[in-house]
Tab-separated table of C-alpha atoms and ligand atoms in Angstrom:
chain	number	residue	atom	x	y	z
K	1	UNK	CA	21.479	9.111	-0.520
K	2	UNK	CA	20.912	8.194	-3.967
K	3	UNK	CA	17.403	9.805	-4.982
K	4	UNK	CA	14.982	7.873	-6.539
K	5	UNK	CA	14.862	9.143	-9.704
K	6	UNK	CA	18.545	8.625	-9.834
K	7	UNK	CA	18.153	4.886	-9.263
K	8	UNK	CA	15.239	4.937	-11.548
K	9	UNK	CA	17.193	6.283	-14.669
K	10	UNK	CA	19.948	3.310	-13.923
K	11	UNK	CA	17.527	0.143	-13.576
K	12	UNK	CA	15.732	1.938	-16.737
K	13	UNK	CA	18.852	2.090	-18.681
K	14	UNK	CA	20.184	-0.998	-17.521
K	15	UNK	CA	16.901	-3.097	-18.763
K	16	UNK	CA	17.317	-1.934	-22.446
K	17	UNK	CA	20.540	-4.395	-22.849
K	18	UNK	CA	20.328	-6.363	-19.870
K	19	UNK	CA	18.153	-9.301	-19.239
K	20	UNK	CA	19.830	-9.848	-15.840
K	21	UNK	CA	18.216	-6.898	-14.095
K	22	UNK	CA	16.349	-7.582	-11.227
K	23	UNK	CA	13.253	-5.832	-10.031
K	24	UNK	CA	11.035	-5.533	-7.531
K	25	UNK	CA	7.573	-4.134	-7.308
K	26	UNK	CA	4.002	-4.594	-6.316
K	27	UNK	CA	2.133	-7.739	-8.602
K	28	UNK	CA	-1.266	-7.378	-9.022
K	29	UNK	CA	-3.683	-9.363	-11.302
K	30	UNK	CA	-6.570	-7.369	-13.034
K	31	UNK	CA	-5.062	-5.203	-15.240
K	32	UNK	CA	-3.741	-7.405	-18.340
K	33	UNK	CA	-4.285	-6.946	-21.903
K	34	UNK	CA	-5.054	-3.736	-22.384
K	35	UNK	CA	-1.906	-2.950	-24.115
K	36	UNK	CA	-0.457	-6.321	-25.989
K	37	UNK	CA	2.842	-6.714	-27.071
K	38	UNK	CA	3.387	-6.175	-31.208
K	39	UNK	CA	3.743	-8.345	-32.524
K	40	UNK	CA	1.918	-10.235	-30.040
K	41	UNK	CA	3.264	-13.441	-28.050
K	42	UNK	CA	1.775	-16.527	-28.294
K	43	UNK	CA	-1.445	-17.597	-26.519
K	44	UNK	CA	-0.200	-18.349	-22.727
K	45	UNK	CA	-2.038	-18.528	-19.598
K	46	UNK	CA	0.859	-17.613	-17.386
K	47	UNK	CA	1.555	-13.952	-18.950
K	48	UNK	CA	2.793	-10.611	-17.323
K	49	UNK	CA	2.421	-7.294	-17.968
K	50	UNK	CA	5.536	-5.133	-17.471
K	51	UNK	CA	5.564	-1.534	-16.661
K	52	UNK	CA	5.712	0.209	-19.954
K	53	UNK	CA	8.010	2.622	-19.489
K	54	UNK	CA	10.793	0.488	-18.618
K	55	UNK	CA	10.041	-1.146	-22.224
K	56	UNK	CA	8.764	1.895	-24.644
K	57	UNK	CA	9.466	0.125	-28.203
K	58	UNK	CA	8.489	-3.445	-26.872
K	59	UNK	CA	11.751	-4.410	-26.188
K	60	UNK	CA	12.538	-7.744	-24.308
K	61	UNK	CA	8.832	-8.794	-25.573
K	62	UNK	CA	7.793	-12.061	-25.071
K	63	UNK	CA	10.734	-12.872	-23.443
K	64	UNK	CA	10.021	-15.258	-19.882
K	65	UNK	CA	10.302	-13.547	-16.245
K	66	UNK	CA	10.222	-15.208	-13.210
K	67	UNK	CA	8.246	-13.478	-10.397
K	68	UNK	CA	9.171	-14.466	-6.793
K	69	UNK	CA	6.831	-14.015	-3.987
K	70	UNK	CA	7.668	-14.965	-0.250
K	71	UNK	CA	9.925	-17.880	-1.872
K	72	UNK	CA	7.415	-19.200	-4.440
K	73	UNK	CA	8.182	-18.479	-7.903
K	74	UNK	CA	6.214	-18.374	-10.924
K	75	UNK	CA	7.403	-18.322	-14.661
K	76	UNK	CA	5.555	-15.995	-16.993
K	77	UNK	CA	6.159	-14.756	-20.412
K	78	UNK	CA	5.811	-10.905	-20.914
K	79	UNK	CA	3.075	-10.485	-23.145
K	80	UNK	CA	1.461	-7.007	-22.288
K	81	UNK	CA	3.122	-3.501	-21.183
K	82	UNK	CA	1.308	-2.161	-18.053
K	83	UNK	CA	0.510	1.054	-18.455
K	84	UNK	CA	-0.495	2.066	-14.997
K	85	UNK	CA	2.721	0.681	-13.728
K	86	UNK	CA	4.669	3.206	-15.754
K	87	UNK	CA	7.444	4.752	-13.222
K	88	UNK	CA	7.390	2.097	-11.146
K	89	UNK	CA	8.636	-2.028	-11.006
K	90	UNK	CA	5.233	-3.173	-10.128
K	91	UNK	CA	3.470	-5.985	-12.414
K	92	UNK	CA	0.339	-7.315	-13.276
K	93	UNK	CA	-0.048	-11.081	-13.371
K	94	UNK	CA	-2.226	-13.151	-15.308
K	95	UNK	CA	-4.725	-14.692	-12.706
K	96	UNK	CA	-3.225	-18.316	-13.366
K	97	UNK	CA	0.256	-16.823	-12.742
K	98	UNK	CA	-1.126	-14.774	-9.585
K	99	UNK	CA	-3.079	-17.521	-7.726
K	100	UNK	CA	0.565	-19.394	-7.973
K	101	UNK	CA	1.855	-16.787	-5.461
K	102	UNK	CA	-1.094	-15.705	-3.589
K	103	UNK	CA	-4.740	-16.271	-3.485
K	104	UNK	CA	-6.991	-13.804	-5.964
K	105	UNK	CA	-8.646	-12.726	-3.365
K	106	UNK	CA	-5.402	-11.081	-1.576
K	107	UNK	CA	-5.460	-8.770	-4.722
K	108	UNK	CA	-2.220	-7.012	-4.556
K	109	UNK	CA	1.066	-8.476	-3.143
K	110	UNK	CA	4.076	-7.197	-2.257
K	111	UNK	CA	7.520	-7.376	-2.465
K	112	UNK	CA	7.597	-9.698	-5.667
K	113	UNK	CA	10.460	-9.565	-7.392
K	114	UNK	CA	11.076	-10.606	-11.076
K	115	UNK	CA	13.920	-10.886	-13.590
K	116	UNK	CA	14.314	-11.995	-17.238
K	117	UNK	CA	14.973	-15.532	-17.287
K	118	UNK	CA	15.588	-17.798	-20.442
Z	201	NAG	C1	3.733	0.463	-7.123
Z	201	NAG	O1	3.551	-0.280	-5.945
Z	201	NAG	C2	3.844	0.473	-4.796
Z	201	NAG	C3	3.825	-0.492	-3.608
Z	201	NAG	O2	2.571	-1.075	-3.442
Z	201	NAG	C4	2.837	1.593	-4.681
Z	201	NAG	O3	3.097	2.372	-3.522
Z	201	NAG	C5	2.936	2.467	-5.916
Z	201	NAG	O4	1.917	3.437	-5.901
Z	201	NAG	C6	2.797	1.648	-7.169
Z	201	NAG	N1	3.084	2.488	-8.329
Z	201	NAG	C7	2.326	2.475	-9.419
Z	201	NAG	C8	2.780	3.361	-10.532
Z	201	NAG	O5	1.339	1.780	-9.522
Protein backbone atom coordinates (compact mmCIF):
# COMPACT_ATOMS: atom_id res chain seq x y z
CA UNK A 1 0.00 0.00 0.00
CA UNK A 2 1.28 3.21 -1.04
CA UNK A 3 1.66 5.38 2.29
CA UNK A 4 0.37 8.60 2.44
CA UNK A 5 3.15 10.57 2.54
CA UNK A 6 4.29 8.77 -0.51
CA UNK A 7 1.22 9.89 -2.46
CA UNK A 8 1.55 13.22 -0.88
CA UNK A 9 5.15 13.97 -2.23
CA UNK A 10 3.71 12.91 -5.94
CA UNK A 11 0.39 15.14 -6.10
CA UNK A 12 2.88 17.87 -4.45
CA UNK A 13 5.39 17.50 -7.12
CA UNK A 14 3.06 16.98 -9.76
CA UNK A 15 1.13 20.50 -9.01
CA UNK A 16 4.36 22.60 -9.50
CA UNK A 17 4.16 21.95 -13.52
CA UNK A 18 0.89 20.55 -13.87
CA UNK A 19 -2.35 22.34 -13.99
CA UNK A 20 -4.18 19.06 -14.70
CA UNK A 21 -3.86 17.63 -11.21
CA UNK A 22 -6.82 16.79 -9.56
CA UNK A 23 -7.54 17.02 -5.89
CA UNK A 24 -9.73 16.31 -3.45
CA UNK A 25 -10.24 17.61 0.02
CA UNK A 26 -12.54 19.05 2.59
CA UNK A 27 -14.01 22.92 1.38
CA UNK A 28 -14.81 25.03 3.98
CA UNK A 29 -15.69 28.79 3.91
CA UNK A 30 -14.36 31.01 6.85
CA UNK A 31 -10.94 31.04 6.57
CA UNK A 32 -10.02 33.38 3.42
CA UNK A 33 -7.72 36.18 3.21
CA UNK A 34 -5.51 35.84 5.69
CA UNK A 35 -2.70 35.07 3.46
CA UNK A 36 -3.29 36.84 -0.21
CA UNK A 37 -1.63 35.92 -3.14
CA UNK A 38 1.51 38.50 -4.24
CA UNK A 39 0.97 40.05 -6.21
CA UNK A 40 -2.57 39.90 -5.45
CA UNK A 41 -5.48 38.79 -7.97
CA UNK A 42 -8.02 40.91 -8.91
CA UNK A 43 -11.09 41.78 -6.79
CA UNK A 44 -13.46 38.52 -7.22
CA UNK A 45 -16.23 37.29 -5.21
CA UNK A 46 -15.85 33.68 -6.18
CA UNK A 47 -12.10 33.16 -4.76
CA UNK A 48 -10.34 30.06 -3.13
CA UNK A 49 -7.81 29.58 -0.91
CA UNK A 50 -5.44 26.68 -1.68
CA UNK A 51 -3.46 24.79 0.79
CA UNK A 52 -0.17 26.54 0.96
CA UNK A 53 2.08 24.04 0.93
CA UNK A 54 1.15 22.58 -2.24
CA UNK A 55 1.97 26.27 -3.64
CA UNK A 56 5.06 27.72 -1.38
CA UNK A 57 6.31 30.60 -3.91
CA UNK A 58 2.66 31.42 -5.13
CA UNK A 59 2.83 29.41 -7.96
CA UNK A 60 -0.31 28.74 -10.18
CA UNK A 61 -1.68 32.15 -8.46
CA UNK A 62 -4.63 33.52 -9.65
CA UNK A 63 -5.06 30.93 -11.90
CA UNK A 64 -9.17 29.53 -12.00
CA UNK A 65 -10.14 26.05 -10.20
CA UNK A 66 -13.18 24.43 -10.43
CA UNK A 67 -14.49 22.83 -7.19
CA UNK A 68 -17.04 19.98 -7.58
CA UNK A 69 -19.36 19.05 -4.88
CA UNK A 70 -22.00 16.13 -5.15
CA UNK A 71 -22.13 17.09 -9.06
CA UNK A 72 -22.41 20.89 -8.71
CA UNK A 73 -19.49 22.78 -9.69
CA UNK A 74 -18.30 26.11 -8.95
CA UNK A 75 -15.50 28.20 -10.72
CA UNK A 76 -13.18 30.16 -8.48
CA UNK A 77 -9.98 31.93 -9.00
CA UNK A 78 -7.17 31.14 -6.42
CA UNK A 79 -6.55 34.20 -4.72
CA UNK A 80 -5.31 33.24 -1.11
CA UNK A 81 -2.95 30.24 0.18
CA UNK A 82 -4.66 28.46 3.14
CA UNK A 83 -2.51 28.07 5.67
CA UNK A 84 -4.34 25.70 7.91
CA UNK A 85 -4.84 23.43 5.01
CA UNK A 86 -1.11 22.94 4.68
CA UNK A 87 -0.54 18.94 4.27
CA UNK A 88 -3.67 18.36 3.15
CA UNK A 89 -6.11 19.02 -0.35
CA UNK A 90 -8.74 20.69 1.63
CA UNK A 91 -9.94 24.38 0.55
CA UNK A 92 -11.52 27.27 1.78
CA UNK A 93 -14.20 28.89 -0.36
CA UNK A 94 -15.26 32.30 -0.57
CA UNK A 95 -18.88 32.32 0.93
CA UNK A 96 -20.39 33.24 -2.63
CA UNK A 97 -18.41 30.28 -4.07
CA UNK A 98 -19.48 27.99 -0.96
CA UNK A 99 -23.27 28.68 -0.82
CA UNK A 100 -23.00 27.46 -4.73
CA UNK A 101 -22.26 23.94 -3.38
CA UNK A 102 -23.81 23.83 -0.07
CA UNK A 103 -25.67 26.01 2.26
CA UNK A 104 -23.31 28.26 4.85
CA UNK A 105 -24.81 26.88 7.39
CA UNK A 106 -23.54 23.13 6.52
CA UNK A 107 -20.03 24.69 7.24
CA UNK A 108 -17.68 22.11 6.03
CA UNK A 109 -18.30 19.72 3.06
CA UNK A 110 -16.81 16.90 1.90
CA UNK A 111 -15.48 15.17 -0.78
CA UNK A 112 -15.07 18.34 -3.12
CA UNK A 113 -12.81 17.96 -5.56
CA UNK A 114 -11.01 20.72 -7.60
CA UNK A 115 -8.56 21.09 -10.48
CA UNK A 116 -6.91 23.98 -12.39
CA UNK A 117 -9.06 24.89 -15.13
CA UNK A 118 -8.43 27.70 -17.82
C1 LIG B 1 -8.68 18.01 5.79
O1 LIG B 1 -9.99 17.50 5.75
C2 LIG B 1 -10.07 16.21 6.30
C3 LIG B 1 -11.47 15.68 6.00
O2 LIG B 1 -12.45 16.47 6.59
C4 LIG B 1 -9.76 16.30 7.78
O3 LIG B 1 -9.84 15.01 8.38
C5 LIG B 1 -8.36 16.85 7.95
O4 LIG B 1 -8.09 17.08 9.32
C6 LIG B 1 -8.20 18.16 7.22
N1 LIG B 1 -6.79 18.56 7.25
C7 LIG B 1 -6.42 19.81 7.52
C8 LIG B 1 -4.95 20.07 7.47
O5 LIG B 1 -7.21 20.69 7.77
Amino acid sequence: MISTRVLFSALAAAASFSTATAFTGRASWDSLGTTPCVPACPASDFRVALPSDLFPGGESCCHFVQATYQGTNVVVQFTDLFLAGAGSQNISLSDQAFAVLAPLEVGTIFPVDWIFVS
